[in-house]
Coordinates of C-alpha atoms in Angstrom, one line a residue:
Chain A
M1 CA 102.1 183.4 98.9
N2 CA 105.6 182.1 99.6
I3 CA 106.8 181.2 103.1
I4 CA 110.3 180.5 101.8
E5 CA 112.1 182.2 99.0
V6 CA 115.6 181.1 98.0
V7 CA 117.5 183.0 95.3
N8 CA 120.9 181.9 93.8
L9 CA 122.0 180.2 97.0
S10 CA 125.4 178.6 97.1
K11 CA 127.5 177.1 99.8
S12 CA 131.1 175.9 99.6
F13 CA 133.3 174.3 102.2
K14 CA 137.0 174.3 102.4
A15 CA 138.4 170.8 102.0
K16 CA 141.9 169.4 102.1
K17 CA 142.2 169.9 98.3
G18 CA 140.4 173.1 97.2
T19 CA 136.8 173.7 98.0
I20 CA 133.7 171.5 97.8
T21 CA 130.5 173.2 96.6
A22 CA 127.7 171.5 98.4
V23 CA 124.9 173.8 97.1
K24 CA 125.2 175.4 93.6
D25 CA 123.3 178.5 92.7
V26 CA 119.9 177.1 93.9
S27 CA 116.7 179.0 93.6
F28 CA 113.2 177.9 94.6
N29 CA 110.1 178.9 96.5
V30 CA 108.0 177.1 99.1
R31 CA 104.3 178.1 99.2
M32 CA 102.6 178.6 102.5
G33 CA 100.9 175.5 103.8
E34 CA 102.3 173.0 101.4
L35 CA 104.2 169.8 102.1
F36 CA 107.4 170.4 100.2
G37 CA 110.0 167.7 99.6
F38 CA 113.6 167.6 98.8
L39 CA 114.4 164.4 97.1
G40 CA 117.9 163.3 96.3
P41 CA 120.7 160.8 97.1
N42 CA 122.9 161.2 100.2
G43 CA 125.4 164.1 99.8
A44 CA 123.2 165.9 97.2
G45 CA 123.1 169.1 99.4
K46 CA 119.7 168.5 101.1
T47 CA 120.9 168.9 104.7
T48 CA 123.3 171.8 103.8
T49 CA 120.4 173.7 102.3
I50 CA 118.2 173.1 105.4
N51 CA 121.1 174.1 107.7
I52 CA 121.3 177.4 105.8
L53 CA 117.5 177.9 106.0
C54 CA 117.6 177.3 109.8
T55 CA 120.5 179.6 110.4
L56 CA 123.0 176.9 111.4
L57 CA 125.2 177.7 108.4
T58 CA 125.8 181.0 106.6
P59 CA 125.6 180.9 102.8
T60 CA 128.6 181.6 100.6
S61 CA 126.4 183.6 98.3
G62 CA 122.8 184.2 97.5
K63 CA 119.8 185.0 99.6
A64 CA 117.2 183.1 101.6
L65 CA 114.0 184.5 103.1
L66 CA 111.9 182.6 105.6
N67 CA 108.6 184.0 106.7
S68 CA 109.9 187.1 105.0
F69 CA 113.0 187.3 107.4
D70 CA 116.5 187.1 106.0
V71 CA 118.3 184.1 107.4
V72 CA 121.6 186.0 107.6
T73 CA 120.5 189.3 109.0
N74 CA 117.5 188.2 111.1
P75 CA 118.4 184.8 112.5
N76 CA 116.4 185.0 115.7
E77 CA 113.2 185.9 113.9
V78 CA 113.8 183.0 111.5
R79 CA 114.5 180.6 114.4
Q80 CA 111.3 181.6 116.1
S81 CA 109.4 180.8 112.9
I82 CA 110.7 177.3 112.4
G83 CA 110.6 173.9 114.0
L84 CA 113.2 171.3 113.3
V85 CA 113.5 167.5 113.4
F86 CA 117.1 166.8 112.6
Q87 CA 118.5 163.8 110.8
E88 CA 120.3 162.7 114.0
P89 CA 118.7 162.6 117.4
S90 CA 119.0 165.9 119.4
L91 CA 117.2 165.1 122.7
D92 CA 118.6 165.3 126.1
E93 CA 118.4 161.6 127.1
K94 CA 119.1 162.4 130.8
L95 CA 115.8 164.4 131.0
T96 CA 112.3 163.2 130.8
A97 CA 110.0 163.6 127.7
R98 CA 108.1 166.3 129.4
E99 CA 111.3 168.1 130.5
N100 CA 112.7 168.0 127.0
L101 CA 109.5 169.8 125.8
E102 CA 109.6 172.2 128.7
F103 CA 113.1 173.3 127.9
H104 CA 112.2 173.8 124.3
A105 CA 109.1 175.8 125.3
M106 CA 111.3 178.0 127.5
L107 CA 114.0 178.5 124.8
Y108 CA 111.3 179.5 122.4
N109 CA 109.5 181.8 124.8
V110 CA 106.2 180.0 124.9
P111 CA 104.3 181.9 127.6
K112 CA 104.2 180.2 130.9
A113 CA 100.4 180.3 131.1
V114 CA 100.0 178.1 128.0
R115 CA 103.2 176.1 128.3
E116 CA 101.9 173.1 130.4
E117 CA 98.7 172.8 128.3
R118 CA 100.6 172.9 125.1
I119 CA 103.2 170.3 126.3
K120 CA 100.4 167.9 127.4
Y121 CA 98.6 168.4 124.1
M122 CA 101.6 167.7 122.0
L123 CA 102.6 164.6 124.1
A124 CA 99.1 163.3 123.6
M125 CA 99.2 164.0 119.9
V126 CA 102.2 161.7 119.4
G127 CA 101.0 159.1 121.9
L128 CA 103.6 159.7 124.5
Y129 CA 101.5 161.2 127.3
D130 CA 101.7 158.1 129.4
R131 CA 105.5 158.1 129.2
K132 CA 105.9 161.8 129.9
D133 CA 107.8 161.4 133.1
D134 CA 110.2 158.7 131.8
L135 CA 113.8 159.5 130.9
V136 CA 114.3 159.7 127.2
N137 CA 117.1 157.1 127.3
T138 CA 114.4 154.4 128.0
F139 CA 112.7 155.2 124.7
S140 CA 112.9 153.3 121.4
G141 CA 114.1 155.0 118.2
G142 CA 110.5 155.5 117.0
M143 CA 109.4 157.0 120.3
K144 CA 112.4 159.4 120.3
R145 CA 111.5 160.5 116.8
R146 CA 107.8 161.1 117.8
L147 CA 109.0 163.2 120.8
E148 CA 111.2 165.2 118.4
I149 CA 108.3 165.8 116.1
A150 CA 106.1 166.9 119.1
R151 CA 109.0 169.3 120.0
G152 CA 109.2 170.6 116.5
F153 CA 105.5 171.6 116.6
L154 CA 105.5 172.9 120.2
H155 CA 106.1 176.6 119.6
H156 CA 103.6 177.0 116.7
P157 CA 106.3 177.4 114.0
R158 CA 105.3 178.5 110.5
V159 CA 107.6 176.0 108.9
L160 CA 108.6 172.6 110.2
F161 CA 111.8 171.1 108.7
L162 CA 111.9 167.4 108.7
D163 CA 115.4 166.2 107.7
E164 CA 115.1 162.5 106.8
P165 CA 112.6 162.1 109.7
T166 CA 112.3 158.3 109.3
L167 CA 115.9 157.5 108.5
G168 CA 117.0 154.2 110.2
L169 CA 113.5 153.3 111.3
D170 CA 111.7 150.1 110.2
P171 CA 108.9 150.5 107.7
Q172 CA 106.1 150.0 110.3
T173 CA 107.5 152.7 112.6
R174 CA 108.0 154.9 109.5
N175 CA 104.3 154.6 108.6
H176 CA 103.4 155.3 112.2
I177 CA 105.4 158.5 112.2
W178 CA 103.8 159.7 109.1
E179 CA 100.3 159.1 110.5
Y180 CA 101.3 161.4 113.4
I181 CA 102.7 164.1 111.0
H182 CA 99.6 164.1 108.8
Q183 CA 97.3 164.3 111.8
L184 CA 99.3 167.3 113.2
R185 CA 99.4 168.9 109.8
K186 CA 95.6 168.9 109.7
K187 CA 95.4 170.6 113.1
E188 CA 98.1 173.2 112.9
E189 CA 98.5 175.6 110.1
I190 CA 102.0 174.8 109.0
T191 CA 104.3 174.4 106.0
I192 CA 106.4 171.2 106.0
F193 CA 109.8 171.1 104.4
L194 CA 110.9 167.5 104.1
T195 CA 114.1 166.0 102.9
T196 CA 114.1 162.3 102.0
H197 CA 115.6 159.7 99.8
Y198 CA 112.6 157.4 100.3
M199 CA 110.3 157.5 97.2
A200 CA 107.2 156.7 99.1
E201 CA 107.7 159.8 101.3
A202 CA 108.3 162.0 98.4
E203 CA 105.2 160.8 96.7
N204 CA 103.2 162.3 99.6
C205 CA 104.4 165.8 99.0
D206 CA 102.5 168.6 97.3
R207 CA 105.6 169.5 95.4
V208 CA 109.0 167.9 95.1
A209 CA 112.4 169.4 94.2
I210 CA 114.8 166.8 92.8
I211 CA 118.3 167.6 93.9
D212 CA 121.5 166.1 92.7
Y213 CA 125.1 167.2 93.2
G214 CA 123.9 170.4 94.8
E215 CA 121.6 171.5 92.0
I216 CA 117.9 171.3 91.6
I217 CA 117.2 169.4 88.4
A218 CA 113.4 169.4 88.5
I219 CA 110.7 170.9 90.7
D220 CA 107.0 170.1 90.4
S221 CA 104.2 168.1 91.9
P222 CA 104.9 164.3 91.9
S223 CA 102.2 163.7 89.4
D224 CA 103.5 166.3 87.0
L225 CA 107.0 165.1 87.4
K226 CA 105.9 161.6 86.5
K227 CA 104.1 162.9 83.4
E228 CA 107.6 163.5 82.1
I229 CA 107.7 159.7 81.8
G230 CA 105.5 158.9 78.9
G231 CA 102.9 156.9 80.7
D232 CA 103.6 153.4 82.1
V233 CA 106.8 151.6 82.6
I234 CA 107.2 148.2 81.1
T235 CA 110.0 145.9 82.0
V236 CA 110.8 142.9 79.7
I237 CA 113.1 140.0 80.3
A238 CA 113.7 138.2 77.1
E239 CA 115.7 135.1 76.2
D240 CA 117.4 137.0 73.4
R241 CA 117.8 140.4 74.9
D242 CA 119.5 142.0 71.9
K243 CA 116.8 140.9 69.5
A244 CA 114.1 142.0 71.8
K245 CA 115.7 145.4 72.2
K246 CA 116.1 145.8 68.4
T247 CA 112.5 144.9 67.9
I248 CA 111.2 147.3 70.5
E249 CA 113.3 150.1 69.3
E250 CA 112.7 149.6 65.5
E251 CA 109.1 148.5 65.4
Y252 CA 107.7 150.6 68.2
N253 CA 110.2 153.4 68.1
F254 CA 110.5 153.4 72.0
S255 CA 113.8 154.4 73.7
V256 CA 114.9 151.5 75.8
I257 CA 116.9 151.7 79.0
E258 CA 118.8 148.5 79.6
N259 CA 120.1 147.4 83.0
D260 CA 120.5 144.3 85.2
E261 CA 116.8 144.0 85.7
G262 CA 116.0 143.9 82.0
L263 CA 114.7 146.2 79.3
H264 CA 112.7 149.2 80.4
F265 CA 110.5 151.4 78.2
E266 CA 107.6 153.7 78.5
V267 CA 104.2 153.5 76.8
E268 CA 101.2 155.7 77.0
N269 CA 98.6 153.2 77.8
G270 CA 100.1 150.0 79.2
E271 CA 97.0 147.9 79.7
T272 CA 95.9 147.9 76.1
F273 CA 99.5 147.8 74.7
L274 CA 100.6 144.7 76.5
P275 CA 98.4 142.0 75.0
K276 CA 99.1 143.3 71.5
F277 CA 102.8 143.4 72.2
I278 CA 103.0 139.9 73.6
K279 CA 101.0 138.5 70.7
K280 CA 103.2 140.1 68.1
A281 CA 106.5 139.4 69.8
D282 CA 108.9 137.3 67.6
F283 CA 111.2 136.6 70.6
K284 CA 110.7 134.5 73.7
I285 CA 109.5 136.6 76.6
L286 CA 110.6 135.2 80.0
S287 CA 108.8 137.8 82.1
I288 CA 107.0 141.0 81.5
S289 CA 105.7 143.6 84.0
L290 CA 103.8 146.8 83.9
R291 CA 103.8 149.5 86.5
R292 CA 102.9 153.1 87.0
P293 CA 106.0 155.4 87.0
T294 CA 107.5 156.4 90.3
L295 CA 109.7 159.3 91.2
E296 CA 112.6 156.8 91.1
D297 CA 111.9 156.5 87.3
V298 CA 111.9 160.3 87.1
F299 CA 115.3 160.4 88.9
L300 CA 116.6 157.6 86.7
K301 CA 115.5 159.4 83.5
L302 CA 116.9 162.8 84.6
T303 CA 120.3 161.6 85.9
G304 CA 120.7 158.1 84.5
R305 CA 121.3 156.8 88.0
R306 CA 119.2 155.4 90.8
I307 CA 118.9 157.1 94.1
R308 CA 121.4 155.1 96.2
E309 CA 119.1 153.9 98.9
E310 CA 121.3 150.9 99.9
S311 CA 124.4 153.0 100.4
A312 CA 122.5 155.5 102.5
E313 CA 121.0 152.8 104.7
A314 CA 124.5 151.3 105.2
N315 CA 125.8 154.6 106.0
T316 CA 123.2 155.2 108.7
A317 CA 123.7 151.8 110.2
L318 CA 127.4 152.6 110.5
K319 CA 126.7 155.9 112.1
I320 CA 124.3 154.4 114.6
H321 CA 126.8 151.7 115.4
A322 CA 129.6 154.3 115.9
R323 CA 127.3 156.3 118.2
R324 CA 126.7 153.2 120.4
L325 CA 130.4 152.6 120.6
M326 CA 131.0 156.1 121.8
R327 CA 128.6 155.7 124.8
Chain B
M1 CA 111.8 188.5 130.9
S2 CA 113.7 189.1 127.7
R3 CA 114.4 186.3 125.3
N4 CA 118.1 186.0 126.1
M5 CA 117.5 186.2 129.9
M6 CA 115.1 183.4 129.5
G7 CA 117.6 181.4 127.4
I8 CA 120.3 181.9 130.1
Y9 CA 117.9 180.7 132.8
T10 CA 116.8 177.7 130.8
I11 CA 120.4 176.5 130.1
W12 CA 121.3 177.1 133.8
L13 CA 118.3 175.2 134.9
R14 CA 119.1 172.2 132.7
D15 CA 122.7 172.0 134.0
V16 CA 121.5 172.2 137.6
R17 CA 118.8 169.6 137.1
R18 CA 121.1 167.2 135.4
F19 CA 123.7 167.6 138.1
W20 CA 121.2 167.0 140.8
R21 CA 120.0 163.9 139.2
D22 CA 123.4 162.4 138.6
R23 CA 124.1 161.1 142.0
P24 CA 127.1 158.9 141.0
R25 CA 128.8 162.0 139.7
I26 CA 128.2 163.9 143.0
I27 CA 129.5 160.9 145.0
G28 CA 132.5 160.5 142.7
A29 CA 133.3 164.2 142.8
T30 CA 133.2 164.1 146.6
I31 CA 135.3 161.0 147.1
Q32 CA 138.1 161.9 144.7
P33 CA 139.1 165.1 146.7
A34 CA 138.7 163.1 149.9
L35 CA 141.3 160.6 148.7
F36 CA 143.7 163.4 148.1
L37 CA 143.0 165.0 151.4
F38 CA 143.1 162.0 153.7
L39 CA 145.4 159.5 151.9
L40 CA 147.9 161.8 150.2
G41 CA 147.6 164.4 152.9
T42 CA 148.2 162.0 155.7
G43 CA 151.1 160.2 153.9
L44 CA 152.9 163.3 152.9
G45 CA 152.1 165.2 156.1
R46 CA 154.3 163.1 158.3
G47 CA 157.5 164.4 156.8
I48 CA 156.6 167.6 155.1
V49 CA 155.8 169.9 158.1
G50 CA 159.4 170.5 159.0
A51 CA 160.5 171.1 155.5
F52 CA 158.1 173.9 154.9
G53 CA 158.7 175.5 158.3
N54 CA 156.2 178.0 159.3
D55 CA 154.6 178.4 155.8
I56 CA 152.0 175.8 156.5
R57 CA 151.3 177.0 160.0
G58 CA 150.8 173.7 161.6
D59 CA 149.2 170.6 160.4
Y60 CA 149.7 169.6 156.7
L61 CA 146.2 168.1 156.3
T62 CA 144.7 171.4 157.5
F63 CA 147.0 173.4 155.1
I64 CA 145.9 171.5 152.0
Y65 CA 142.2 171.4 153.0
P66 CA 141.3 174.7 151.3
G67 CA 143.4 173.6 148.3
I68 CA 141.4 170.4 148.0
I69 CA 138.2 172.5 148.0
G70 CA 139.8 174.5 145.2
M71 CA 140.5 171.2 143.4
S72 CA 136.9 170.2 143.7
I73 CA 135.8 173.5 142.3
L74 CA 138.3 173.3 139.4
F75 CA 137.3 169.8 138.4
T76 CA 133.5 170.4 138.7
S77 CA 133.7 173.6 136.7
I78 CA 135.8 172.1 133.9
F79 CA 133.5 169.1 133.7
S80 CA 130.5 171.3 133.4
A81 CA 132.0 173.4 130.6
I82 CA 133.2 170.3 128.7
S83 CA 129.6 169.0 128.7
I84 CA 129.2 171.3 125.8
V85 CA 131.3 168.9 123.8
W86 CA 129.2 166.0 125.0
D87 CA 126.1 167.9 124.0
R88 CA 127.6 168.4 120.6
E89 CA 128.3 164.7 120.2
I90 CA 124.8 163.5 121.3
G91 CA 123.3 166.2 119.1
F92 CA 121.6 168.2 121.8
L93 CA 123.7 171.3 121.1
K94 CA 122.0 171.7 117.8
E95 CA 118.6 172.1 119.5
V96 CA 120.2 175.0 121.6
M97 CA 121.9 176.5 118.6
V98 CA 118.8 176.8 116.5
A99 CA 116.7 178.3 119.4
P100 CA 115.8 181.9 119.0
I101 CA 118.3 183.1 121.6
S102 CA 121.7 184.7 120.9
R103 CA 124.7 182.5 121.0
W104 CA 126.4 184.5 123.7
A105 CA 123.5 183.8 126.0
V106 CA 124.3 180.1 125.6
A107 CA 127.8 180.7 126.9
V108 CA 126.6 182.8 129.8
G109 CA 123.9 180.2 130.7
K110 CA 126.5 177.5 130.7
A111 CA 128.9 179.6 132.9
F112 CA 126.2 180.2 135.5
G113 CA 125.2 176.6 135.4
G114 CA 128.8 175.4 135.9
S115 CA 129.3 177.9 138.7
T116 CA 126.2 176.9 140.6
V117 CA 127.0 173.2 140.4
A118 CA 130.6 174.0 141.6
V119 CA 129.3 176.0 144.5
F120 CA 127.3 173.0 145.6
Q121 CA 130.1 170.6 145.1
G122 CA 132.7 172.9 146.7
S123 CA 130.4 173.5 149.7
L124 CA 129.9 169.8 150.1
M125 CA 133.7 169.6 150.9
L126 CA 132.9 171.4 154.2
I127 CA 131.6 168.1 155.6
F128 CA 135.2 167.0 156.0
A129 CA 136.1 169.9 158.2
P130 CA 135.4 168.2 161.6
F131 CA 137.7 165.3 160.7
I132 CA 140.7 167.6 160.4
N133 CA 139.8 169.9 163.3
V134 CA 138.8 172.9 161.2
H135 CA 136.0 174.9 162.7
I136 CA 133.6 176.2 160.2
T137 CA 131.3 179.0 161.5
P138 CA 128.2 180.3 159.7
A139 CA 130.1 183.5 159.0
I140 CA 132.7 181.5 157.1
V141 CA 130.1 179.7 155.0
I142 CA 128.4 183.0 154.1
T143 CA 131.8 184.4 152.9
L144 CA 132.7 181.2 151.2
I145 CA 129.8 180.9 148.9
P146 CA 130.4 184.1 146.8
V147 CA 134.2 183.3 146.8
I148 CA 133.5 179.8 145.5
F149 CA 131.1 181.2 143.0
L150 CA 133.6 183.6 141.5
I151 CA 136.4 181.0 141.3
A152 CA 134.0 178.6 139.6
F153 CA 132.6 181.2 137.2
S154 CA 136.2 182.1 136.0
I155 CA 137.2 178.5 135.5
T156 CA 133.9 177.5 133.8
S157 CA 134.5 180.3 131.4
I158 CA 137.9 179.1 130.6
G159 CA 136.4 175.7 130.0
I160 CA 133.8 177.1 127.6
V161 CA 136.4 178.9 125.6
V162 CA 138.2 175.6 125.1
A163 CA 135.1 173.5 124.6
A164 CA 133.5 175.9 122.0
R165 CA 135.8 174.6 119.3
M166 CA 136.1 171.0 120.4
H167 CA 134.3 168.4 118.3
S168 CA 135.0 165.2 120.2
M169 CA 135.7 164.0 123.7
Q170 CA 139.0 162.7 122.5
G171 CA 140.5 166.1 123.3
F172 CA 139.5 165.7 126.9
Q173 CA 142.8 164.0 127.9
I174 CA 144.7 167.0 126.4
I175 CA 142.7 169.4 128.5
M176 CA 143.3 167.3 131.6
N177 CA 147.1 167.2 131.0
F178 CA 147.7 170.7 129.7
L179 CA 145.1 172.7 131.5
V180 CA 143.5 171.1 134.5
L181 CA 146.3 169.3 136.2
P182 CA 148.9 172.1 135.8
M183 CA 146.3 174.6 137.2
F184 CA 145.9 172.3 140.2
F185 CA 149.6 171.6 140.8
L186 CA 150.6 175.3 140.3
S187 CA 147.9 176.8 142.5
G188 CA 149.5 176.3 145.9
A189 CA 146.8 173.8 146.8
M190 CA 149.3 171.1 147.9
F191 CA 152.4 173.2 149.0
P192 CA 153.2 176.7 149.9
I193 CA 154.2 178.9 147.0
T194 CA 157.0 180.7 148.8
N195 CA 160.7 180.1 147.8
L196 CA 159.8 178.3 144.5
P197 CA 162.2 178.2 141.5
R198 CA 161.7 181.3 139.4
W199 CA 160.1 179.6 136.4
M200 CA 157.6 177.9 138.6
A201 CA 156.9 181.1 140.5
I202 CA 156.0 182.8 137.3
L203 CA 153.6 180.0 136.3
V204 CA 152.0 180.1 139.8
A205 CA 151.6 183.8 139.5
I206 CA 149.7 183.7 136.2
N207 CA 147.5 180.9 137.3
P208 CA 144.1 182.2 138.4
L209 CA 143.4 179.3 140.7
T210 CA 146.4 180.5 142.8
Y211 CA 144.3 183.4 143.9
G212 CA 141.3 181.2 144.4
V213 CA 143.1 178.8 146.7
D214 CA 144.7 181.7 148.6
A215 CA 141.3 183.3 149.1
L216 CA 139.8 180.0 150.3
R217 CA 142.7 179.5 152.7
G218 CA 142.3 183.1 154.0
V219 CA 138.6 182.6 154.7
I220 CA 138.8 179.1 156.1
L221 CA 142.1 179.1 158.0
G222 CA 142.6 182.8 158.5
F223 CA 146.0 183.2 156.8
S224 CA 146.8 184.0 153.2
N225 CA 149.5 185.6 150.9
Y226 CA 147.2 188.3 149.6
S227 CA 144.1 190.1 151.0
L228 CA 140.7 188.7 150.2
I229 CA 139.9 191.9 148.2
A230 CA 143.0 191.5 146.1
N231 CA 142.4 187.9 145.4
M232 CA 138.8 188.4 144.5
S233 CA 139.6 191.4 142.3
I234 CA 142.1 189.3 140.3
I235 CA 139.7 186.4 139.9
S236 CA 136.8 188.6 139.0
G237 CA 138.9 190.5 136.4
F238 CA 140.0 187.1 135.0
G239 CA 136.5 185.8 135.0
I240 CA 135.1 188.8 133.2
A241 CA 137.8 188.6 130.5
M242 CA 137.1 184.9 130.0
I243 CA 133.4 185.1 129.8
I244 CA 133.7 187.9 127.2
A245 CA 136.0 185.6 125.2
A246 CA 133.6 182.7 125.6
M247 CA 130.7 184.9 124.4
I248 CA 132.6 186.0 121.4
I249 CA 133.9 182.6 120.5
F250 CA 130.5 181.0 121.0
G251 CA 128.9 183.6 118.7
K252 CA 131.1 182.4 115.9
V253 CA 130.5 178.6 116.3
E254 CA 128.8 177.1 113.2

């Protein structure tokens, strides 16, 4: 059964010159209980889609149902059905951790009888129970994120949206956050809708939609997506690159992608192929490596580009910096 | 309790709790009017009494005292409403906007929150009464609270209308210079509004705070240009119009 159904959804914004279409005629379903991922570079339309699904934006055209409620005509029912962790912090830093959750519970009509219990439970689940009476402005970035995740789960939503939940956090904190999310997922019956541009996070999903320039270009489980890549990825750096490329293409009939890092091609069974390949090679190999394909390879194959992780990181750093300046 | 009532209550409670916790703000908002009252009031008061004749009925400091309370209500109300823009900048507004309550309820909760805070801040001004020989009786306090509340509610609602579309605090100076300070200067807080040039008299007449200050003066000092009923009717009418506008505008915010 589908918890989210999206049909021909589009969203355009008026810009200085003409209009910008952030989401173009997108259709997809999310099944109940799955961990669904939106993978794509910054500006691909991930957040815009989420904002439509959570009733913050109205679509230009198309239809979206969440928990069988229409996001345009039944916004309050949709809002009650979802929890959100935004890309940017959305806590009241002048209130304590417990108060932030208390206000959320009140806004979402969590009955008073169970409110305290639920707040305590969620704080314990994300390891913040000891800090419950501290003001949020004394928390680290990772702690704030955990508190937001606890808040997202608080009112027993059917779908939890995580919009780049670990953006700007260091790898260790990132893993930590995911541990909490997986633990909570086991305990609560919930569908998780994740947007990310981190490959490792996307690999964890049951299904991934790859989105680029506002369009979904592939949607499947990570393993099936990677099957599109014909097996393993081999990267060769040769002294005579042109000769190597010619040999691989003509003798083995592989299609070679050439970039700064070397020559890349795909083979079905890398482990048995490599020794034979090295032995037969009539060009000098400087280095050779074999790896299982990643979603990055899938993205590269589908779009010819890499997901621009660096630029996204830089962008975030800038935003965080700007935020500090404003305070 | 219905969903929206609960939402209004939650937003009100947050504003009140944040205000109560922000002691520097309370102290600052008490000292600023005190400076106007005691420094400006004393300085100007020496020469001004004769110039205004019987319009100020005695001591200048006493005359401006209700006006200064009005100023305190004005500033507190506007600051409370403008906190919406701050909430938008720090991201918290999103949390409220995706909550399963109607947008209009957010505006109403904010209006009640700002009014409550202003009632507290305005009432705090009463501690200066003994220094300027104004006698405040319990009956005056009881009348004063609803009067302050109505003034604050109207002004907070104006602030919400303005803040609903504002996306950064940079617009704050504009609001100060084009809304808050003119409202203060044109309210009769610092001088009697009789015998003004025509253009100014018109501006004074369309300023809702004029009726607020007049009402405060009536209750505290016992003399006013209009009756309490008239003043309160005008302010209430204005407040209702503004809160409806705020509810409509807030409903359309994306």
